[in-house]
């Protein structure tokens, strides 16, 4: 394995086998390389992956169109709204704000991490509240999830009920 060592004292300690002096201190500037084992492998407490921003009481997101149970054709016109929070583009760090994500045929993701970006997790980082979705024929579930400027869901998470639509 290759280790990127930033402090000469750490290199000396590693060579002499006396441990990694300062490697776990908060002010350490040591940066592990991509192939460095994670701190958990050494029984060192791993820092939290993210800090979830609080959401105000009563914050909610919902679909305006389509309605639950709708039979639609593709592309599907989708409009959505948020109440109790400000809709802003991704990257804008402001309290009680964020942007939409549509989960298509997917469960809620890990709320401590940024929302994945793939065909089942559509991001609206531009701050928009409408779109056209091209979906294959069949039954599909949709759910909205509101997230902060870093795509991390708020605490408590602000998400809609899941709706089911049928694309003909």
PDB file of C-alpha atoms in Angstrom:
ATOM      1  CA  UNK A   1       0.000   0.000   0.000  1.00  0.00           C
ATOM      2  CA  UNK A   2       1.029   3.571  -0.602  1.00  0.00           C
ATOM      3  CA  UNK A   3       0.485   6.138   2.135  1.00  0.00           C
ATOM      4  CA  UNK A   4       0.664   9.844   1.586  1.00  0.00           C
ATOM      5  CA  UNK A   5       2.446  11.189   4.643  1.00  0.00           C
ATOM      6  CA  UNK A   6       2.408  14.941   5.189  1.00  0.00           C
ATOM      7  CA  UNK A   7       4.295  15.271   8.510  1.00  0.00           C
ATOM      8  CA  UNK A   8       7.884  13.998   8.839  1.00  0.00           C
ATOM      9  CA  UNK A   9       7.222  12.981  12.479  1.00  0.00           C
ATOM     10  CA  UNK A  10       4.518  10.602  11.364  1.00  0.00           C
ATOM     11  CA  UNK A  11       6.842   8.960   8.834  1.00  0.00           C
ATOM     12  CA  UNK A  12       9.524   8.503  11.511  1.00  0.00           C
ATOM     13  CA  UNK A  13       6.955   7.088  13.949  1.00  0.00           C
ATOM     14  CA  UNK A  14       5.716   4.653  11.300  1.00  0.00           C
ATOM     15  CA  UNK A  15       9.264   3.507  10.489  1.00  0.00           C
ATOM     16  CA  UNK A  16      10.110   3.038  14.166  1.00  0.00           C
ATOM     17  CA  UNK A  17       6.796   1.287  14.838  1.00  0.00           C
ATOM     18  CA  UNK A  18       5.712   3.640  17.605  1.00  0.00           C
ATOM     19  CA  UNK A  19       2.311   4.429  16.125  1.00  0.00           C
ATOM     20  CA  UNK A  20       1.000   7.301  14.143  1.00  0.00           C
ATOM     21  CA  UNK A  21       1.718  10.302  16.338  1.00  0.00           C
ATOM     22  CA  UNK A  22      -0.752  13.067  15.634  1.00  0.00           C
ATOM     23  CA  UNK A  23      -2.547  11.102  12.907  1.00  0.00           C
ATOM     24  CA  UNK A  24      -5.851  11.167  14.792  1.00  0.00           C
ATOM     25  CA  UNK A  25      -5.595  14.647  16.269  1.00  0.00           C
ATOM     26  CA  UNK A  26      -8.157  17.164  15.021  1.00  0.00           C
ATOM     27  CA  UNK A  27      -5.448  19.521  13.739  1.00  0.00           C
ATOM     28  CA  UNK A  28      -3.588  16.871  11.747  1.00  0.00           C
ATOM     29  CA  UNK A  29      -3.031  17.765   8.114  1.00  0.00           C
ATOM     30  CA  UNK A  30      -2.399  14.169   7.074  1.00  0.00           C
ATOM     31  CA  UNK A  31      -4.505  13.248   4.050  1.00  0.00           C
ATOM     32  CA  UNK A  32      -4.930   9.549   3.275  1.00  0.00           C
ATOM     33  CA  UNK A  33      -4.536   8.417  -0.319  1.00  0.00           C
ATOM     34  CA  UNK A  34      -7.292   6.526  -2.097  1.00  0.00           C
ATOM     35  CA  UNK A  35      -5.890   3.164  -1.063  1.00  0.00           C
ATOM     36  CA  UNK A  36      -5.377   4.011   2.613  1.00  0.00           C
ATOM     37  CA  UNK A  37      -7.532   1.840   4.870  1.00  0.00           C
ATOM     38  CA  UNK A  38     -10.488   3.634   6.426  1.00  0.00           C
ATOM     39  CA  UNK A  39     -10.143   4.776  10.044  1.00  0.00           C
ATOM     40  CA  UNK A  40     -12.779   2.214  11.042  1.00  0.00           C
ATOM     41  CA  UNK A  41     -10.332  -0.523  10.070  1.00  0.00           C
ATOM     42  CA  UNK A  42      -8.053   0.699  12.866  1.00  0.00           C
ATOM     43  CA  UNK A  43     -10.892   0.976  15.395  1.00  0.00           C
ATOM     44  CA  UNK A  44     -10.726   4.751  15.220  1.00  0.00           C
ATOM     45  CA  UNK A  45     -14.053   6.550  15.335  1.00  0.00           C
ATOM     46  CA  UNK A  46     -14.987   7.647  11.835  1.00  0.00           C
ATOM     47  CA  UNK A  47     -16.338  11.207  11.513  1.00  0.00           C
ATOM     48  CA  UNK A  48     -19.963  11.715  10.499  1.00  0.00           C
ATOM     49  CA  UNK A  49     -20.445  11.715   6.740  1.00  0.00           C
ATOM     50  CA  UNK A  50     -22.671  14.771   6.740  1.00  0.00           C
ATOM     51  CA  UNK A  51     -24.495  17.296   8.834  1.00  0.00           C
ATOM     52  CA  UNK A  52     -28.188  17.369   8.058  1.00  0.00           C
ATOM     53  CA  UNK A  53     -29.772  20.801   8.057  1.00  0.00           C
ATOM     54  CA  UNK A  54     -32.931  21.233  10.130  1.00  0.00           C
ATOM     55  CA  UNK A  55     -36.280  21.549   8.391  1.00  0.00           C
ATOM     56  CA  UNK A  56     -38.963  23.766   9.891  1.00  0.00           C
ATOM     57  CA  UNK A  57     -42.070  22.229  11.406  1.00  0.00           C
ATOM     58  CA  UNK A  58     -44.773  21.804   8.792  1.00  0.00           C
ATOM     59  CA  UNK A  59     -42.436  21.776   5.767  1.00  0.00           C
ATOM     60  CA  UNK A  60     -43.901  19.646   2.980  1.00  0.00           C
ATOM     61  CA  UNK A  61     -43.487  18.735  -0.684  1.00  0.00           C
ATOM     62  CA  UNK A  62     -46.184  17.411  -2.977  1.00  0.00           C
ATOM     63  CA  UNK A  63     -47.051  16.619  -6.574  1.00  0.00           C
ATOM     64  CA  UNK A  64     -49.404  19.032  -8.307  1.00  0.00           C
ATOM     65  CA  UNK A  65     -49.540  16.782 -11.373  1.00  0.00           C
ATOM     66  CA  UNK A  66     -49.872  13.910 -11.981  1.00  0.00           C
ATOM     67  CA  UNK A  67     -52.283  12.700  -9.338  1.00  0.00           C
ATOM     68  CA  UNK A  68     -51.926   9.337  -7.607  1.00  0.00           C
ATOM     69  CA  UNK A  69     -53.480   6.631  -9.807  1.00  0.00           C
ATOM     70  CA  UNK A  70     -53.312   8.716 -12.998  1.00  0.00           C
ATOM     71  CA  UNK A  71     -53.042   7.046 -16.396  1.00  0.00           C
ATOM     72  CA  UNK A  72     -50.676   9.136 -18.517  1.00  0.00           C
ATOM     73  CA  UNK A  73     -48.642   9.050 -21.699  1.00  0.00           C
ATOM     74  CA  UNK A  74     -44.924   9.652 -21.992  1.00  0.00           C
ATOM     75  CA  UNK A  75     -43.405  12.150 -21.673  1.00  0.00           C
ATOM     76  CA  UNK A  76     -45.146  12.668 -18.342  1.00  0.00           C
ATOM     77  CA  UNK A  77     -45.771  16.276 -17.347  1.00  0.00           C
ATOM     78  CA  UNK A  78     -44.782  16.633 -13.672  1.00  0.00           C
ATOM     79  CA  UNK A  79     -45.281  19.679 -11.445  1.00  0.00           C
ATOM     80  CA  UNK A  80     -44.353  19.786  -7.786  1.00  0.00           C
ATOM     81  CA  UNK A  81     -44.379  22.223  -4.891  1.00  0.00           C
ATOM     82  CA  UNK A  82     -42.803  22.934  -1.531  1.00  0.00           C
ATOM     83  CA  UNK A  83     -44.391  24.614   1.476  1.00  0.00           C
ATOM     84  CA  UNK A  84     -42.629  26.058   4.503  1.00  0.00           C
ATOM     85  CA  UNK A  85     -39.192  26.174   2.838  1.00  0.00           C
ATOM     86  CA  UNK A  86     -37.517  28.216   0.116  1.00  0.00           C
ATOM     87  CA  UNK A  87     -36.847  26.657  -3.283  1.00  0.00           C
ATOM     88  CA  UNK A  88     -33.298  27.546  -4.366  1.00  0.00           C
ATOM     89  CA  UNK A  89     -30.733  26.093  -6.776  1.00  0.00           C
ATOM     90  CA  UNK A  90     -28.192  23.582  -5.459  1.00  0.00           C
ATOM     91  CA  UNK A  91     -25.125  25.261  -4.020  1.00  0.00           C
ATOM     92  CA  UNK A  92     -27.112  28.080  -2.369  1.00  0.00           C
ATOM     93  CA  UNK A  93     -26.528  27.632   1.347  1.00  0.00           C
ATOM     94  CA  UNK A  94     -29.439  29.345   3.099  1.00  0.00           C
ATOM     95  CA  UNK A  95     -31.483  28.257   6.122  1.00  0.00           C
ATOM     96  CA  UNK A  96     -34.772  26.466   5.435  1.00  0.00           C
ATOM     97  CA  UNK A  97     -34.026  26.036   1.746  1.00  0.00           C
ATOM     98  CA  UNK A  98     -33.223  23.397  -0.815  1.00  0.00           C
ATOM     99  CA  UNK A  99     -34.283  21.830  -4.076  1.00  0.00           C
ATOM    100  CA  UNK A 100     -36.359  18.905  -5.341  1.00  0.00           C
ATOM    101  CA  UNK A 101     -35.432  15.338  -6.266  1.00  0.00           C
ATOM    102  CA  UNK A 102     -37.846  12.853  -7.822  1.00  0.00           C
ATOM    103  CA  UNK A 103     -37.417   9.220  -6.867  1.00  0.00           C
ATOM    104  CA  UNK A 104     -38.650   7.001  -9.691  1.00  0.00           C
ATOM    105  CA  UNK A 105     -39.387   3.384  -8.779  1.00  0.00           C
ATOM    106  CA  UNK A 106     -37.001   3.746  -5.831  1.00  0.00           C
ATOM    107  CA  UNK A 107     -37.087   3.617  -2.038  1.00  0.00           C
ATOM    108  CA  UNK A 108     -35.969   6.534   0.091  1.00  0.00           C
ATOM    109  CA  UNK A 109     -32.152   6.740   0.095  1.00  0.00           C
ATOM    110  CA  UNK A 110     -29.832   6.902   3.103  1.00  0.00           C
ATOM    111  CA  UNK A 111     -30.795  10.241   4.633  1.00  0.00           C
ATOM    112  CA  UNK A 112     -27.294  10.907   5.990  1.00  0.00           C
ATOM    113  CA  UNK A 113     -25.777  11.004   2.491  1.00  0.00           C
ATOM    114  CA  UNK A 114     -26.352  13.102  -0.620  1.00  0.00           C
ATOM    115  CA  UNK A 115     -29.212  11.854  -2.791  1.00  0.00           C
ATOM    116  CA  UNK A 116     -27.766   9.559  -5.491  1.00  0.00           C
ATOM    117  CA  UNK A 117     -27.741  10.889  -9.055  1.00  0.00           C
ATOM    118  CA  UNK A 118     -28.979   8.231 -11.461  1.00  0.00           C
ATOM    119  CA  UNK A 119     -32.006   7.328 -13.577  1.00  0.00           C
ATOM    120  CA  UNK A 120     -34.050   6.604 -10.418  1.00  0.00           C
ATOM    121  CA  UNK A 121     -33.028   9.760  -8.525  1.00  0.00           C
ATOM    122  CA  UNK A 122     -33.605  12.835 -10.684  1.00  0.00           C
ATOM    123  CA  UNK A 123     -32.098  16.073  -9.355  1.00  0.00           C
ATOM    124  CA  UNK A 124     -33.549  19.536  -9.880  1.00  0.00           C
ATOM    125  CA  UNK A 125     -30.493  21.450  -8.754  1.00  0.00           C
ATOM    126  CA  UNK A 126     -31.548  24.363 -10.955  1.00  0.00           C
ATOM    127  CA  UNK A 127     -34.362  25.076  -8.495  1.00  0.00           C
ATOM    128  CA  UNK A 128     -37.139  24.126 -10.912  1.00  0.00           C
ATOM    129  CA  UNK A 129     -40.543  22.775  -9.892  1.00  0.00           C
ATOM    130  CA  UNK A 130     -41.657  21.084 -13.109  1.00  0.00           C
ATOM    131  CA  UNK A 131     -40.338  18.682 -15.709  1.00  0.00           C
ATOM    132  CA  UNK A 132     -41.182  16.113 -18.345  1.00  0.00           C
ATOM    133  CA  UNK A 133     -40.249  12.535 -17.530  1.00  0.00           C
ATOM    134  CA  UNK A 134     -39.803   9.986 -20.289  1.00  0.00           C
ATOM    135  CA  UNK A 135     -40.953   6.704 -18.787  1.00  0.00           C
ATOM    136  CA  UNK A 136     -41.551   3.319 -20.431  1.00  0.00           C
ATOM    137  CA  UNK A 137     -45.091   1.915 -20.494  1.00  0.00           C
ATOM    138  CA  UNK A 138     -46.212   0.321 -17.247  1.00  0.00           C
ATOM    139  CA  UNK A 139     -46.758   1.156 -13.619  1.00  0.00           C
ATOM    140  CA  UNK A 140     -44.309   3.530 -11.922  1.00  0.00           C
ATOM    141  CA  UNK A 141     -43.958   5.038  -8.454  1.00  0.00           C
ATOM    142  CA  UNK A 142     -42.862   8.627  -7.886  1.00  0.00           C
ATOM    143  CA  UNK A 143     -41.856  10.368  -4.676  1.00  0.00           C
ATOM    144  CA  UNK A 144     -40.419  13.829  -4.029  1.00  0.00           C
ATOM    145  CA  UNK A 145     -37.502  14.373  -1.661  1.00  0.00           C
ATOM    146  CA  UNK A 146     -36.355  17.877  -0.759  1.00  0.00           C
ATOM    147  CA  UNK A 147     -32.658  18.310   0.042  1.00  0.00           C
ATOM    148  CA  UNK A 148     -30.218  21.062   0.964  1.00  0.00           C
ATOM    149  CA  UNK A 149     -27.557  22.809  -1.104  1.00  0.00           C
ATOM    150  CA  UNK A 150     -25.369  19.674  -0.984  1.00  0.00           C
ATOM    151  CA  UNK A 151     -28.239  17.301  -1.925  1.00  0.00           C
ATOM    152  CA  UNK A 152     -28.474  16.007   1.674  1.00  0.00           C
ATOM    153  CA  UNK A 153     -32.030  15.521   2.997  1.00  0.00           C
ATOM    154  CA  UNK A 154     -33.056  17.748   5.899  1.00  0.00           C
ATOM    155  CA  UNK A 155     -33.720  16.613   9.464  1.00  0.00           C
ATOM    156  CA  UNK A 156     -36.479  15.640   9.671  1.00  0.00           C
ATOM    157  CA  UNK A 157     -36.554  14.655   6.012  1.00  0.00           C
ATOM    158  CA  UNK A 158     -39.088  16.451   3.815  1.00  0.00           C
ATOM    159  CA  UNK A 159     -40.597  14.009   1.326  1.00  0.00           C
ATOM    160  CA  UNK A 160     -43.965  13.341  -0.268  1.00  0.00           C
ATOM    161  CA  UNK A 161     -46.210  10.354  -0.161  1.00  0.00           C
ATOM    162  CA  UNK A 162     -45.403   7.904  -2.922  1.00  0.00           C
ATOM    163  CA  UNK A 163     -47.765   8.115  -5.880  1.00  0.00           C
ATOM    164  CA  UNK A 164     -48.360   5.437  -8.498  1.00  0.00           C
ATOM    165  CA  UNK A 165     -48.984   6.254 -12.145  1.00  0.00           C
ATOM    166  CA  UNK A 166     -49.539   4.083 -15.200  1.00  0.00           C
ATOM    167  CA  UNK A 167     -47.839   5.061 -18.447  1.00  0.00           C
ATOM    168  CA  UNK A 168     -49.653   3.827 -21.586  1.00  0.00           C
TER     169      UNK A 168
END
